[in-house]
Coordinates of C-alpha atoms in Angstrom, one line a residue:
Chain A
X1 CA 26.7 -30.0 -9.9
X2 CA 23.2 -29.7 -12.2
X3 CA 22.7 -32.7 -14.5
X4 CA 21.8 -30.2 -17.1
X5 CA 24.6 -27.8 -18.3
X6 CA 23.8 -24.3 -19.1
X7 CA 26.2 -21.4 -20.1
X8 CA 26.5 -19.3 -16.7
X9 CA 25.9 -16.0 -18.8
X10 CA 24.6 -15.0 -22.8
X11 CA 24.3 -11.7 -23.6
X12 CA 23.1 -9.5 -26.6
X13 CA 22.4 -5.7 -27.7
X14 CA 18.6 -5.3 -28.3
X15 CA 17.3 -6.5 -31.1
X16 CA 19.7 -9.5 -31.5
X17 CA 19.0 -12.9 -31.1
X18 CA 20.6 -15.0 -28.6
X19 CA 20.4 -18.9 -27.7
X20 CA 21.2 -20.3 -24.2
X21 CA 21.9 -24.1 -24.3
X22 CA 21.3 -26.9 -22.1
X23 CA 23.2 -29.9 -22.6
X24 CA 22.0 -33.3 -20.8
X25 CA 22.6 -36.8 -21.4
X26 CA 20.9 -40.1 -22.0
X27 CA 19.2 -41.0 -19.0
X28 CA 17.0 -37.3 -19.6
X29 CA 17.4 -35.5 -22.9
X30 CA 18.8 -38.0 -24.7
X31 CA 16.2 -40.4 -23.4
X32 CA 13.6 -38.5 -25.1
X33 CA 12.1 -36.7 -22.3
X34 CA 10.6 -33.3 -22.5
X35 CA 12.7 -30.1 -21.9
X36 CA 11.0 -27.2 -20.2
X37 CA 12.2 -23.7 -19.5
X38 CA 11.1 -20.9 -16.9
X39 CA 12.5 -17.7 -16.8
X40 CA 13.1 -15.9 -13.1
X41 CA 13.6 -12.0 -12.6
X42 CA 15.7 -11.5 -9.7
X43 CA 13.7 -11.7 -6.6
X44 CA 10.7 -13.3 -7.5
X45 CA 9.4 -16.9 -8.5
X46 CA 10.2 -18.6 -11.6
X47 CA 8.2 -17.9 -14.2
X48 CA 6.6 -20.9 -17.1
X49 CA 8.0 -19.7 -20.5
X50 CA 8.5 -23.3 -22.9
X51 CA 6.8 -26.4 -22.4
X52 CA 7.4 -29.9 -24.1
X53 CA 10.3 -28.6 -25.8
X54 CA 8.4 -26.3 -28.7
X55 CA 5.2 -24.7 -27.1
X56 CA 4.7 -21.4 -25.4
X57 CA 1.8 -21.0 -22.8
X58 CA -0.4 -18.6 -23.8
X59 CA 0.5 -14.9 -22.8
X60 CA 4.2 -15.9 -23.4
X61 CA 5.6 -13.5 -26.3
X62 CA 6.4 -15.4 -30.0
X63 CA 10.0 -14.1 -29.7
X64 CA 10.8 -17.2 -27.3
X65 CA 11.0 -20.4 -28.9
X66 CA 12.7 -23.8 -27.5
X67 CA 14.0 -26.8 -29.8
X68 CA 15.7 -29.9 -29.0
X69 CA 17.9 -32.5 -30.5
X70 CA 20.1 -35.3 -29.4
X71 CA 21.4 -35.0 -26.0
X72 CA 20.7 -31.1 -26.1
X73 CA 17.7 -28.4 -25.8
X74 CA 18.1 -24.6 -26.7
X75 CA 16.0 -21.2 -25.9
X76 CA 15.9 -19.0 -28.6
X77 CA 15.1 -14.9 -28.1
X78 CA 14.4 -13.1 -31.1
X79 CA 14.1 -9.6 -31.1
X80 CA 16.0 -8.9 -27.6
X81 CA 14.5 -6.5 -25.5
X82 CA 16.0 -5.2 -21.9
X83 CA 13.1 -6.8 -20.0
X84 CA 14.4 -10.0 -20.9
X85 CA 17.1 -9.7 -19.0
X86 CA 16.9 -12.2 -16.3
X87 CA 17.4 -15.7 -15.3
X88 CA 16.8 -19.1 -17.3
X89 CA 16.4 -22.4 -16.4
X90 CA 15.9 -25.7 -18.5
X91 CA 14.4 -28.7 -16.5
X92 CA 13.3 -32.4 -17.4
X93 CA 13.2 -35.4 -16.1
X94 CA 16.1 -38.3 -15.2
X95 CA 15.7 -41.6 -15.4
X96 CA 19.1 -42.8 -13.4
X97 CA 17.9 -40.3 -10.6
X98 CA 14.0 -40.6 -10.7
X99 CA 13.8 -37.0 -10.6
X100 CA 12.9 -33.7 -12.2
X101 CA 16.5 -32.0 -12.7
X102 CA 17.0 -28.3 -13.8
X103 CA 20.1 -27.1 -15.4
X104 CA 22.8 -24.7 -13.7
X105 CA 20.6 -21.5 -15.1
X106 CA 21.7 -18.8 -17.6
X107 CA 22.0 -15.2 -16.8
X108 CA 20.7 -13.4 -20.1
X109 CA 22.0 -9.6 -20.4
X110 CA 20.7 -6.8 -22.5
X111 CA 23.9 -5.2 -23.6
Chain B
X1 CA -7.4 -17.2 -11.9
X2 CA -5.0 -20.1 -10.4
X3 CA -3.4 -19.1 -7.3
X4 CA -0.6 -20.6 -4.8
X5 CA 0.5 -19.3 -1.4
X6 CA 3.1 -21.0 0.6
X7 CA 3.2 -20.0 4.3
X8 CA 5.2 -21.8 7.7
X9 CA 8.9 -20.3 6.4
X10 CA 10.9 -19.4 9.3
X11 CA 14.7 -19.6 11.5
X12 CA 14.9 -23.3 12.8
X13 CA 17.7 -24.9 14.4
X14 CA 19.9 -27.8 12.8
X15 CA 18.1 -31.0 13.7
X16 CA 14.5 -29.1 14.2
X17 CA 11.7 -29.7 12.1
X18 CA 9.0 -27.1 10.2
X19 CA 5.7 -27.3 8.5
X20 CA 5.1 -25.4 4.9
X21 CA 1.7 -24.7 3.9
X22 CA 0.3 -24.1 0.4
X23 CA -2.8 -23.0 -0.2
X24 CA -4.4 -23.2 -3.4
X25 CA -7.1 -21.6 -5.3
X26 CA -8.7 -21.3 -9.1
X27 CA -8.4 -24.9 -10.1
X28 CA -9.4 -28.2 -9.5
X29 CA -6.3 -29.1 -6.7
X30 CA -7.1 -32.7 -6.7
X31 CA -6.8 -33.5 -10.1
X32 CA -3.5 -32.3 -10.4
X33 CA 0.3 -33.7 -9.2
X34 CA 1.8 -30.6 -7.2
X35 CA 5.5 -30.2 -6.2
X36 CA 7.8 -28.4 -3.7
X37 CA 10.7 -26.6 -5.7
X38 CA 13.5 -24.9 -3.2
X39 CA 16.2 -22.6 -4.0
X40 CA 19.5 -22.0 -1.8
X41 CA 20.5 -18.2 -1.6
X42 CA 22.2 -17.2 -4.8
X43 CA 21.7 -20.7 -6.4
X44 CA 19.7 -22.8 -9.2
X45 CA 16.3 -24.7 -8.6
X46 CA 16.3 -28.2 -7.3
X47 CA 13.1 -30.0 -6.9
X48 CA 12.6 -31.6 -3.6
X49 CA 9.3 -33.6 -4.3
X50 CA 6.0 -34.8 -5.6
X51 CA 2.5 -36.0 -5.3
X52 CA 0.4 -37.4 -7.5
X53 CA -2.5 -36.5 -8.5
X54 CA -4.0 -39.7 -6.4
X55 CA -2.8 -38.5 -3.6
X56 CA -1.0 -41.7 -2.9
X57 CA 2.0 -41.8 -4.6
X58 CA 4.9 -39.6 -3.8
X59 CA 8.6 -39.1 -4.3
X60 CA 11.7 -37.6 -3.4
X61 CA 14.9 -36.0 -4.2
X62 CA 18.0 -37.8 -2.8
X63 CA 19.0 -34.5 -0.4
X64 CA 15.8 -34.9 1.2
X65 CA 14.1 -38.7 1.4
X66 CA 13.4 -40.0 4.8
X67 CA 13.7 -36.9 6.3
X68 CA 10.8 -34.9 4.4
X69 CA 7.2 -35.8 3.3
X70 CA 4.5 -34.4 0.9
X71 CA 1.0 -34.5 1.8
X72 CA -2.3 -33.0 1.0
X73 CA -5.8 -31.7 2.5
X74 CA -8.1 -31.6 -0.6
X75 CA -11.0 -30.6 1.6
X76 CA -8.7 -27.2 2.5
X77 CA -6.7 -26.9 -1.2
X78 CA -3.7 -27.2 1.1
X79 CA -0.2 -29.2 0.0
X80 CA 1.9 -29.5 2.9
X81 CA 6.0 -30.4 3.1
X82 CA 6.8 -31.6 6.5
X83 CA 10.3 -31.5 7.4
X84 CA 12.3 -33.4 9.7
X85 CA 16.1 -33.8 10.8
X86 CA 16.6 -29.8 9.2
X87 CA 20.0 -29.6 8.0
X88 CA 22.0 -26.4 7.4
X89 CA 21.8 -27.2 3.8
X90 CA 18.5 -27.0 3.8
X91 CA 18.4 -23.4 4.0
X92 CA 16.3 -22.2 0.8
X93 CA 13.3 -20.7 -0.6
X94 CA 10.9 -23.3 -0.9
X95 CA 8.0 -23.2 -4.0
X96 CA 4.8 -24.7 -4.1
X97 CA 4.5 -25.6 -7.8
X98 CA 1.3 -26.8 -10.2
X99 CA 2.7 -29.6 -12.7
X100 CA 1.0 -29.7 -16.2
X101 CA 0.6 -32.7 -18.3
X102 CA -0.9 -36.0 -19.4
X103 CA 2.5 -38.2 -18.7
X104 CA 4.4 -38.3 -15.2
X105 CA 8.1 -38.6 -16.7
X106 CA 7.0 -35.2 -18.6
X107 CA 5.2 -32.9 -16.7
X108 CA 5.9 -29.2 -16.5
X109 CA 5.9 -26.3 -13.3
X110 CA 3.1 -24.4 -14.6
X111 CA 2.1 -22.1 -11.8
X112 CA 4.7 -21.4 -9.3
X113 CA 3.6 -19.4 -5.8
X114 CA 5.8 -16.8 -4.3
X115 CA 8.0 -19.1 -2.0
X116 CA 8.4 -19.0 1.6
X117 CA 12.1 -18.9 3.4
X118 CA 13.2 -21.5 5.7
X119 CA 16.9 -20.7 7.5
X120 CA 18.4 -23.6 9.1
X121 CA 20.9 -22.1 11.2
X122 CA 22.2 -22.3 14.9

């Protein structure tokens, strides 16, 4: 069971715009803490994509973007494309655990 | 360019113990915390520890204190996870991960190496 809740599965034609979710609570999102996101193609390592909620590490295309609010973060794609299909993860940190947690992961498919 | 390359995957029995290996190259290894990230077959990431950039301070996920210790060579660029008392559930792709960032509570897993796999099974 993650302590960060993600839809198992978004999808979208290309083109579109799709947001996968991660919902936390108040000993991580809530608390304020940052909200990261990697993205993992099947087979090999994840991959860095958001960072501190809002900013993109350089080489990272402007069709990703990551906001949070509340008890909840959210990765935008703009502009889909089929080599974005592939696995997502949100992670920050828990206070009640002392620990990094990541959510469940998302499963983005290019219709 | 920055570099990680885990190494000391293999089959162990329940109860046996292993030694990963990281090596790291293209950036300054000591000033920066470094994690071990696993992965069960077909699951999500769960983080499994941390040292600090001092080199002195380290922690642990639940699953794993007690039984599993980070530590570090600077003089060889190496990160090392030692694990004791494997259990089945142990079984996973471990990561050797870079953390970025100015404030423990929230760093980020900047540069991930390519994992190595460690079966617990009789």
């Amino acid at each position: 069971q993650s302590v960060l809740t993600q839809p198992p599965s978004v999808s979208g034609a290309p083109g579109q715009r799709v947001t996968v979710s991660c919902t936390g609570g108040t000993s991580n999102i809530g608390a304020g803490y940052d909200v990261h996101w990697y993205q993992q193609f099947p087979g090999t390592a994840p991959k860095f994509l958001i960072y501190s909620n809002i900013n993109r590490p350089s080489g990272v295309p402007d069709r990703f973007s990551g906001s949070r609010s509340g008890t909840s973060a959210s990765l935008a794609i703009t502009g889909l494309q089929a080599e974005d299909e592939a696995d997502y993860y949100c992670q920050s940190y828990d206070s009640s655990r002392s620990a990094y947690v990541f959510g469940s992961g998302t499963k983005v498919t290019v219709l | 360019e920055v570099h990680l390359l885990e190494s000391g995957g293999d089959l162990v029995q329940p109860g046996g113990s292993l030694r990963l290996s990281c090596a790291a190259s293209g950036f300054s290894f000591g000033t920066f915390a470094m994690s071990w990230v696993r992965q069960a077959p077909g699951k999500g990431l769960e983080w499994v520890s941390i040292l600090r950039s001092s080199g002195s301070n380290t922690y642990y996920a639940d699953s794993v204190r007690g039984r599993f210790t980070v530590s570090r060579d600077i003089s060889k660029n190496t990160l090392y996870l030692q694990m004791n008392s494997l259990r089945v559930e142990d079984t996973a792709i471990y990561y050797c991960v870079k953390m970025k960032g100015m404030d423990y509570y929230n760093y980020a897993m900047d540069v991930w190496g390519q994992g190595t796999t460690v079966t617990v099974s009789s």
